[in-house]
CSV table of C-alpha atoms in Angstrom, one decimal:
chain,number,residue,atom,x,y,z
A,1,UNK,CA,74.5,-39.9,16.6
A,2,UNK,CA,77.9,-38.2,16.9
A,3,UNK,CA,80.3,-39.6,19.5
A,4,UNK,CA,83.5,-38.0,20.7
A,5,UNK,CA,86.0,-40.2,22.4
A,6,UNK,CA,88.6,-38.7,24.7
A,7,UNK,CA,91.7,-40.7,25.7
A,8,UNK,CA,93.4,-43.0,23.2
A,9,UNK,CA,95.4,-45.3,25.4
A,10,UNK,CA,95.6,-49.1,25.9
A,11,UNK,CA,91.9,-49.3,26.5
A,12,UNK,CA,90.6,-46.3,24.5
A,13,UNK,CA,92.1,-47.4,21.1
A,14,UNK,CA,90.3,-50.8,20.9
A,15,UNK,CA,87.1,-49.3,22.4
A,16,UNK,CA,87.0,-46.7,19.6
A,17,UNK,CA,87.5,-49.4,17.0
A,18,UNK,CA,84.5,-51.3,18.4
A,19,UNK,CA,82.4,-48.2,18.1
A,20,UNK,CA,83.6,-47.7,14.5
A,21,UNK,CA,82.8,-51.3,13.7
A,22,UNK,CA,79.3,-50.8,15.0
A,23,UNK,CA,78.8,-47.9,12.5
A,24,UNK,CA,79.1,-44.9,14.7
A,25,UNK,CA,80.8,-41.7,13.6
A,26,UNK,CA,83.5,-41.1,16.1
A,27,UNK,CA,85.7,-38.0,16.7
A,28,UNK,CA,88.8,-38.8,18.7
A,29,UNK,CA,91.0,-36.6,20.9
A,30,UNK,CA,94.0,-37.2,23.1
A,31,UNK,CA,96.2,-34.9,25.1
A,32,UNK,CA,99.1,-36.2,23.0
A,33,UNK,CA,97.4,-35.7,19.7
A,34,UNK,CA,99.7,-38.0,17.8
A,35,UNK,CA,98.2,-41.0,19.7
A,36,UNK,CA,94.8,-40.4,18.1
A,37,UNK,CA,95.9,-40.0,14.6
A,38,UNK,CA,96.4,-43.7,13.7
A,39,UNK,CA,92.6,-44.2,14.2
A,40,UNK,CA,91.9,-42.2,11.1
A,41,UNK,CA,92.9,-45.3,9.2
A,42,UNK,CA,89.8,-47.0,10.6
A,43,UNK,CA,87.4,-44.2,10.0
A,44,UNK,CA,87.7,-42.0,13.1
A,45,UNK,CA,88.2,-38.2,12.9
A,46,UNK,CA,91.2,-37.1,15.0
A,47,UNK,CA,90.8,-33.5,16.3
A,48,UNK,CA,93.7,-31.8,18.2
A,49,UNK,CA,91.7,-29.1,19.9
A,50,UNK,CA,89.5,-30.3,22.8
A,51,UNK,CA,86.8,-27.7,22.3
A,52,UNK,CA,86.5,-28.5,18.6
A,53,UNK,CA,86.4,-32.2,19.4
A,54,UNK,CA,83.4,-32.0,21.7
A,55,UNK,CA,81.4,-29.1,20.2
A,56,UNK,CA,79.2,-31.2,17.9
A,57,UNK,CA,79.0,-34.4,20.0
A,58,UNK,CA,75.7,-35.9,21.2
A,59,UNK,CA,77.7,-38.2,23.4
A,60,UNK,CA,81.2,-37.6,24.9
A,61,UNK,CA,83.0,-40.7,26.2
A,62,UNK,CA,86.1,-40.2,28.3
A,63,UNK,CA,88.6,-42.9,29.1
A,64,UNK,CA,91.4,-41.1,31.0
A,65,UNK,CA,94.1,-41.9,33.5
A,66,UNK,CA,92.4,-40.9,36.8
A,67,UNK,CA,89.8,-38.6,38.4
A,68,UNK,CA,91.9,-35.4,38.5
A,69,UNK,CA,92.6,-35.7,34.8
A,70,UNK,CA,88.9,-36.3,34.0
A,71,UNK,CA,88.0,-33.3,36.1
A,72,UNK,CA,90.4,-31.0,34.3
A,73,UNK,CA,89.2,-32.2,30.9
A,74,UNK,CA,85.6,-31.7,31.8
A,75,UNK,CA,86.3,-28.2,33.0
A,76,UNK,CA,88.1,-27.4,29.8
A,77,UNK,CA,85.4,-28.9,27.6
A,78,UNK,CA,82.4,-27.3,29.4
A,79,UNK,CA,82.2,-24.1,27.4
A,80,UNK,CA,82.1,-26.0,24.1
A,81,UNK,CA,79.6,-28.7,25.0
A,82,UNK,CA,76.2,-28.8,23.3
A,83,UNK,CA,73.2,-28.3,25.6
A,84,UNK,CA,71.9,-31.7,26.8
A,85,UNK,CA,75.0,-33.5,25.7
A,86,UNK,CA,75.6,-36.8,27.5
A,87,UNK,CA,79.0,-37.3,29.0
A,88,UNK,CA,79.9,-40.9,29.8
A,89,UNK,CA,83.1,-41.3,31.8
A,90,UNK,CA,84.4,-44.8,31.5
A,91,UNK,CA,87.6,-44.0,33.5
A,92,UNK,CA,88.2,-45.4,37.0
A,93,UNK,CA,87.7,-42.7,39.5
A,94,UNK,CA,86.5,-42.2,43.1
A,95,UNK,CA,82.8,-42.2,43.7
A,96,UNK,CA,83.0,-38.7,45.1
A,97,UNK,CA,84.7,-37.5,41.9
A,98,UNK,CA,82.0,-39.0,39.7
A,99,UNK,CA,79.4,-37.3,41.8
A,100,UNK,CA,81.2,-34.0,41.4
A,101,UNK,CA,81.4,-34.5,37.6
A,102,UNK,CA,77.7,-35.1,37.5
A,103,UNK,CA,76.9,-31.9,39.5
A,104,UNK,CA,79.2,-29.8,37.3
A,105,UNK,CA,77.8,-31.1,34.0
A,106,UNK,CA,74.2,-30.9,35.2
A,107,UNK,CA,74.7,-27.3,36.2
A,108,UNK,CA,75.9,-26.6,32.7
A,109,UNK,CA,72.8,-28.1,31.1
A,110,UNK,CA,74.4,-31.5,30.2
A,111,UNK,CA,74.0,-35.0,31.5
A,112,UNK,CA,76.4,-37.6,33.0
A,113,UNK,CA,76.9,-41.3,33.4
A,114,UNK,CA,79.9,-42.9,35.2
A,115,UNK,CA,80.5,-46.2,33.4
A,116,UNK,CA,83.8,-47.8,34.4
A,117,UNK,CA,84.7,-51.1,32.8
A,118,UNK,CA,86.3,-54.5,33.6
A,119,UNK,CA,87.9,-56.9,31.2
A,120,UNK,CA,91.2,-55.3,30.3
A,121,UNK,CA,92.6,-54.8,26.9
A,122,UNK,CA,91.5,-58.2,25.7
A,123,UNK,CA,87.9,-57.4,26.6
A,124,UNK,CA,88.1,-54.1,24.9
A,125,UNK,CA,89.4,-55.7,21.7
A,126,UNK,CA,86.7,-58.4,21.8
A,127,UNK,CA,83.9,-56.1,22.7
A,128,UNK,CA,83.2,-58.1,25.9
A,129,UNK,CA,83.8,-55.5,28.6
A,130,UNK,CA,81.7,-55.5,31.7
A,131,UNK,CA,80.3,-52.0,32.0
A,132,UNK,CA,79.0,-50.7,35.3
A,133,UNK,CA,76.8,-47.7,34.8
A,134,UNK,CA,75.7,-45.1,37.2
A,135,UNK,CA,73.1,-42.5,36.1
A,136,UNK,CA,69.4,-41.9,35.4
A,137,UNK,CA,67.4,-44.6,33.8
A,138,UNK,CA,66.6,-42.4,30.8
A,139,UNK,CA,70.2,-41.5,30.1
A,140,UNK,CA,71.2,-45.2,30.5
A,141,UNK,CA,68.5,-46.2,27.9
A,142,UNK,CA,70.1,-43.7,25.4
A,143,UNK,CA,73.6,-44.9,26.1
A,144,UNK,CA,72.8,-48.6,26.1
A,145,UNK,CA,73.2,-49.2,22.3
A,146,UNK,CA,76.6,-47.5,22.5
A,147,UNK,CA,77.6,-49.6,25.4
A,148,UNK,CA,76.5,-52.7,23.5
A,149,UNK,CA,79.2,-52.0,20.9
A,150,UNK,CA,81.9,-52.4,23.6
A,151,UNK,CA,80.5,-55.0,26.0
A,152,UNK,CA,77.7,-55.8,28.4
A,153,UNK,CA,76.3,-53.0,30.5
A,154,UNK,CA,74.4,-53.0,33.7
A,155,UNK,CA,72.9,-49.9,35.4
A,156,UNK,CA,73.8,-50.2,39.1
A,157,UNK,CA,72.3,-47.0,40.5
A,158,UNK,CA,72.6,-43.2,40.3
A,159,UNK,CA,75.7,-41.2,39.3
A,160,UNK,CA,78.7,-42.5,41.3
A,161,UNK,CA,77.3,-46.0,41.7
A,162,UNK,CA,79.2,-47.2,38.6
A,163,UNK,CA,82.5,-46.4,40.4
A,164,UNK,CA,81.4,-48.2,43.5
A,165,UNK,CA,80.6,-51.3,41.4
A,166,UNK,CA,84.0,-51.0,39.7
A,167,UNK,CA,85.8,-50.7,43.0
A,168,UNK,CA,84.0,-53.9,44.2
A,169,UNK,CA,85.2,-55.6,41.1
A,170,UNK,CA,88.8,-54.5,41.6
A,171,UNK,CA,88.7,-55.4,45.3
A,172,UNK,CA,87.8,-59.0,44.3
A,173,UNK,CA,90.3,-59.0,41.4
A,174,UNK,CA,93.2,-57.6,43.4
A,175,UNK,CA,92.6,-59.9,46.3
A,176,UNK,CA,92.2,-63.0,44.2
A,177,UNK,CA,95.4,-62.3,42.2
A,178,UNK,CA,97.3,-62.2,45.4
A,179,UNK,CA,95.7,-65.4,46.7
A,180,UNK,CA,96.4,-67.3,43.4
A,181,UNK,CA,100.1,-66.1,43.7
A,182,UNK,CA,100.2,-67.5,47.2
A,183,UNK,CA,98.7,-70.8,46.1
A,184,UNK,CA,101.1,-71.3,43.2
A,185,UNK,CA,104.2,-70.4,45.3
A,186,UNK,CA,103.1,-72.7,48.1
A,187,UNK,CA,102.6,-75.6,45.6
A,188,UNK,CA,106.1,-75.0,44.2
A,189,UNK,CA,107.8,-74.6,47.6
A,190,UNK,CA,106.1,-77.7,49.0
A,191,UNK,CA,107.2,-80.0,46.1
A,192,UNK,CA,104.1,-80.1,43.9
A,193,UNK,CA,103.9,-79.1,40.2
A,194,UNK,CA,102.2,-75.7,40.4
A,195,UNK,CA,100.9,-76.0,36.8
A,196,UNK,CA,99.4,-79.4,37.7
A,197,UNK,CA,97.9,-78.0,40.9
A,198,UNK,CA,96.2,-75.2,38.9
A,199,UNK,CA,94.8,-77.8,36.6
A,200,UNK,CA,93.6,-80.0,39.5
A,201,UNK,CA,91.7,-77.3,41.3
A,202,UNK,CA,90.0,-75.8,38.3
A,203,UNK,CA,86.4,-76.8,38.1
A,204,UNK,CA,86.1,-76.9,41.9
A,205,UNK,CA,85.1,-74.0,44.2
A,206,UNK,CA,88.5,-72.3,43.6
A,207,UNK,CA,87.8,-71.9,39.9
A,208,UNK,CA,87.8,-68.3,38.7
A,209,UNK,CA,88.7,-66.2,35.8
A,210,UNK,CA,91.7,-64.9,37.7
A,211,UNK,CA,93.0,-68.5,38.3
A,212,UNK,CA,92.5,-69.2,34.6
A,213,UNK,CA,94.1,-66.0,33.1
A,214,UNK,CA,96.5,-64.7,35.7
A,215,UNK,CA,97.4,-68.1,37.1
A,216,UNK,CA,98.7,-69.0,33.6
A,217,UNK,CA,100.5,-65.6,33.4
A,218,UNK,CA,102.3,-66.4,36.6
A,219,UNK,CA,103.2,-69.9,35.5
A,220,UNK,CA,104.6,-68.4,32.2
A,221,UNK,CA,106.0,-65.5,34.1
A,222,UNK,CA,104.4,-63.2,31.6
A,223,UNK,CA,104.0,-59.8,33.2
A,224,UNK,CA,103.5,-57.8,30.0
A,225,UNK,CA,100.7,-55.4,30.8
A,226,UNK,CA,97.0,-55.9,30.5
A,227,UNK,CA,95.9,-54.2,33.7
A,228,UNK,CA,99.0,-52.5,35.2
A,229,UNK,CA,100.3,-52.5,38.7
A,230,UNK,CA,100.0,-48.7,38.9
A,231,UNK,CA,96.4,-48.9,37.8
A,232,UNK,CA,95.5,-51.6,40.2
A,233,UNK,CA,97.2,-49.6,43.0
A,234,UNK,CA,95.2,-46.5,42.1
A,235,UNK,CA,92.1,-48.7,42.4
A,236,UNK,CA,93.2,-50.1,45.7
A,237,UNK,CA,93.6,-46.6,47.1
A,238,UNK,CA,90.2,-45.6,45.7
A,239,UNK,CA,88.6,-48.7,47.4
A,240,UNK,CA,90.0,-47.7,50.7
A,241,UNK,CA,88.8,-44.1,50.3
A,242,UNK,CA,85.3,-45.4,49.5
A,243,UNK,CA,85.4,-47.6,52.5
A,244,UNK,CA,86.5,-44.7,54.7
A,245,UNK,CA,83.6,-42.6,53.3
A,246,UNK,CA,81.2,-45.5,54.0
A,247,UNK,CA,82.5,-46.1,57.5
A,248,UNK,CA,83.7,-49.7,57.0
A,249,UNK,CA,87.0,-51.5,57.6
A,250,UNK,CA,88.4,-53.7,54.8
A,251,UNK,CA,91.4,-55.4,56.4
A,252,UNK,CA,92.2,-57.9,53.6
A,253,UNK,CA,92.0,-55.1,51.0
A,254,UNK,CA,94.4,-53.0,53.2
A,255,UNK,CA,97.0,-55.9,53.0
A,256,UNK,CA,96.5,-56.3,49.3
A,257,UNK,CA,97.2,-52.6,48.8
A,258,UNK,CA,100.4,-52.9,50.8
A,259,UNK,CA,101.6,-55.8,48.5
A,260,UNK,CA,101.1,-53.6,45.4
A,261,UNK,CA,102.7,-50.6,47.1
A,262,UNK,CA,105.8,-52.8,47.6
A,263,UNK,CA,106.4,-53.1,43.9
A,264,UNK,CA,105.0,-49.8,42.7
A,265,UNK,CA,108.3,-48.1,42.0
A,266,UNK,CA,110.0,-51.2,40.5
A,267,UNK,CA,107.3,-52.6,38.3
A,268,UNK,CA,104.7,-49.8,37.8
A,269,UNK,CA,103.8,-50.8,34.2
A,270,UNK,CA,103.9,-54.6,34.7
A,271,UNK,CA,100.6,-56.5,34.6
A,272,UNK,CA,98.9,-56.7,38.0
A,273,UNK,CA,99.7,-60.4,38.1
A,274,UNK,CA,103.1,-59.1,39.1
A,275,UNK,CA,101.7,-59.5,42.6
A,276,UNK,CA,103.6,-62.8,42.4
A,277,UNK,CA,106.8,-60.8,42.2
A,278,UNK,CA,105.9,-58.9,45.4
A,279,UNK,CA,105.2,-62.3,47.1
A,280,UNK,CA,108.5,-63.7,45.9
A,281,UNK,CA,110.4,-60.7,47.4
A,282,UNK,CA,109.0,-61.8,50.7
A,283,UNK,CA,110.1,-65.4,50.2
A,284,UNK,CA,113.8,-65.2,49.3
A,285,UNK,CA,114.9,-68.3,47.4
A,286,UNK,CA,111.4,-69.4,46.4
A,287,UNK,CA,110.1,-68.8,42.9
A,288,UNK,CA,107.3,-70.2,40.7
A,289,UNK,CA,108.8,-71.9,37.6
A,290,UNK,CA,112.1,-71.5,36.0
A,291,UNK,CA,111.2,-69.1,33.1
A,292,UNK,CA,112.6,-65.7,32.4
A,293,UNK,CA,110.4,-62.9,33.5
A,294,UNK,CA,108.7,-61.0,30.7
A,295,UNK,CA,108.4,-57.4,31.8
A,296,UNK,CA,107.6,-54.1,30.0
């Protein structure tokens, strides 16, 4: 099986390496071609021209910045795709965009799965990503061994459903990060040791992966990027768009979005745990810990 992977960024690079480690032949392409070239050392085949990159692929995987970019790349690649090729978009886009990609590819004699991921760079490196797939059962069965090289996949419905699942994931992540920041700031301001408070509540109902990972990041003031503020904010806007399409109000998510908007211009590339910095801007004179901020 020939795989072409489009988009060699923070996530794409370790995902390609997991595919190579699983024994797949992988052609790699990036809009800035030089970013794909280092993967040749691990057995990938960098190709600078998009048409050449996808022309022999049984499966094309895209991991790109946002829906509009995915759309442009699909449109540019369509004339070169093999009949019945399976395009798996692992980017985070809007549900409506994923559904449009599916229609476009189907009309051209190809197939489509939207399969966004959660787990960040660490999950990509370890091959433990949570993969939320939307597409037909038959296409999912074909893709499942490929997904297994990168993490744990679940089919959640037809095309577009993967993006809904990812937005639900990001809704919970974004909200929980902000709540953990509030808890640690309150602990510090009220005279408790925030690190000890975090230890004390772990194992109870407040335990979460966010408290474990991002709570520690906040205590260490380590805002070097895993998931970035700009990416989380893109997801927040997509969540609200999906909510509007579905006819529901999400008041807490609206507030979380405002918090990320408040630091978008200052800390766009910081880890999304930088929600703590947005909270501290609201609370002049209060800060978690005494460490120096680690920022990109």
